[in-house]
């Protein structure tokens, strides 16, 4: 998913469906989807192997999962907000100035 996100982020806007970028992105996506089962095997084996630890320490594990999920969502939101404001500042300085006052 990180590879797909990076490919989409650095892709030029307005690429046609037959462009080399789109073909490359499609090939990357198909390769990752084809091997998705293999990518999830280590996680599944880890869960099975450590089921005793999961049963005895489920509360701290659940708290860590929920806390890290909320933290990553907040950081992602802040980064997107910063990125959108920065992109708007490059296009029109008045837009960013209007956002700061509103």
Tab-separated table of C-alpha atoms in Angstrom:
chain	number	residue	atom	x	y	z
A	1	UNK	CA	0.000	0.000	0.000
A	2	UNK	CA	2.900	2.336	0.687
A	3	UNK	CA	4.271	1.709	-2.786
A	4	UNK	CA	0.891	2.469	-4.336
A	5	UNK	CA	0.493	5.618	-2.236
A	6	UNK	CA	3.965	6.826	-3.207
A	7	UNK	CA	3.294	6.120	-6.889
A	8	UNK	CA	0.045	8.076	-6.723
A	9	UNK	CA	1.607	10.954	-4.808
A	10	UNK	CA	4.445	11.468	-7.276
A	11	UNK	CA	2.372	10.823	-10.392
A	12	UNK	CA	1.905	13.787	-12.693
A	13	UNK	CA	-1.664	15.109	-12.804
A	14	UNK	CA	-3.779	14.508	-15.850
A	15	UNK	CA	-2.092	11.306	-16.976
A	16	UNK	CA	-4.108	9.535	-19.644
A	17	UNK	CA	-5.125	5.909	-19.263
A	18	UNK	CA	-2.534	4.806	-21.827
A	19	UNK	CA	0.395	6.718	-20.351
A	20	UNK	CA	3.512	4.878	-19.117
A	21	UNK	CA	2.858	6.097	-15.572
A	22	UNK	CA	-0.638	4.618	-15.495
A	23	UNK	CA	0.554	1.340	-17.031
A	24	UNK	CA	3.373	1.144	-14.474
A	25	UNK	CA	0.966	1.877	-11.610
A	26	UNK	CA	-1.441	-0.782	-12.866
A	27	UNK	CA	1.372	-3.329	-13.106
A	28	UNK	CA	2.520	-2.514	-9.557
A	29	UNK	CA	-1.026	-2.822	-8.212
A	30	UNK	CA	-1.617	-6.146	-9.951
A	31	UNK	CA	1.669	-7.540	-8.638
A	32	UNK	CA	0.863	-6.523	-5.061
A	33	UNK	CA	-2.669	-7.943	-5.296
A	34	UNK	CA	-1.369	-11.198	-6.794
A	35	UNK	CA	1.000	-11.651	-3.826
A	36	UNK	CA	-1.308	-10.287	-1.117
A	37	UNK	CA	-1.806	-13.709	0.480
A	38	UNK	CA	1.930	-14.118	0.872
A	39	UNK	CA	2.193	-10.685	2.480
A	40	UNK	CA	-0.330	-11.621	5.195
A	41	UNK	CA	1.133	-15.047	6.087
A	42	UNK	CA	3.770	-13.724	8.555
A	43	UNK	CA	1.139	-11.738	10.459
A	44	UNK	CA	-1.147	-14.760	10.670
A	45	UNK	CA	1.662	-17.033	11.857
A	46	UNK	CA	2.656	-14.453	14.473
A	47	UNK	CA	-0.892	-14.321	15.826
A	48	UNK	CA	-1.118	-18.102	16.083
A	49	UNK	CA	2.343	-18.436	17.649
A	50	UNK	CA	1.712	-15.760	20.275
A	51	UNK	CA	-1.917	-16.526	21.156
A	52	UNK	CA	-0.964	-17.123	24.800
A	53	UNK	CA	0.547	-13.654	25.127
A	54	UNK	CA	-2.473	-12.145	23.399
A	55	UNK	CA	-4.847	-13.847	25.842
A	56	UNK	CA	-2.923	-12.755	28.938
A	57	UNK	CA	-2.152	-9.172	27.859
A	58	UNK	CA	-5.136	-8.290	25.676
A	59	UNK	CA	-5.949	-5.010	27.468
A	60	UNK	CA	-2.570	-3.261	26.994
A	61	UNK	CA	-2.386	-4.583	23.431
A	62	UNK	CA	-5.873	-3.265	22.633
A	63	UNK	CA	-5.063	0.088	24.261
A	64	UNK	CA	-1.848	0.329	22.242
A	65	UNK	CA	-3.645	-0.499	19.004
A	66	UNK	CA	-6.410	2.024	19.622
A	67	UNK	CA	-3.978	4.697	20.819
A	68	UNK	CA	-1.604	4.252	17.887
A	69	UNK	CA	-4.511	4.264	15.429
A	70	UNK	CA	-5.859	7.529	16.836
A	71	UNK	CA	-2.386	9.072	16.901
A	72	UNK	CA	-1.661	8.086	13.300
A	73	UNK	CA	-5.047	9.449	12.173
A	74	UNK	CA	-4.329	12.758	13.915
A	75	UNK	CA	-0.843	13.030	12.416
A	76	UNK	CA	-2.175	12.153	8.966
A	77	UNK	CA	-4.863	14.827	9.301
A	78	UNK	CA	-2.337	17.450	10.367
A	79	UNK	CA	0.048	16.559	7.548
A	80	UNK	CA	-2.773	16.709	4.990
A	81	UNK	CA	-3.933	20.065	6.395
A	82	UNK	CA	-0.374	21.419	6.179
A	83	UNK	CA	0.058	20.006	2.675
A	84	UNK	CA	-3.197	21.501	1.386
A	85	UNK	CA	-2.385	24.917	2.870
A	86	UNK	CA	1.121	24.807	1.394
A	87	UNK	CA	-0.203	23.883	-2.040
A	88	UNK	CA	-2.813	26.648	-1.825
A	89	UNK	CA	-0.101	29.144	-0.814
A	90	UNK	CA	1.861	28.339	-3.958
A	91	UNK	CA	-1.210	28.931	-6.120
A	92	UNK	CA	-2.642	31.997	-4.418
A	93	UNK	CA	-1.229	33.806	-1.355
A	94	UNK	CA	-4.661	35.393	-0.706
A	95	UNK	CA	-6.246	31.966	-0.191
A	96	UNK	CA	-3.925	31.069	2.685
A	97	UNK	CA	-4.272	34.501	4.243
A	98	UNK	CA	-8.055	34.130	4.128
A	99	UNK	CA	-7.837	30.715	5.806
A	100	UNK	CA	-5.789	32.091	8.688
A	101	UNK	CA	-8.361	34.778	9.507
A	102	UNK	CA	-11.409	32.475	9.133
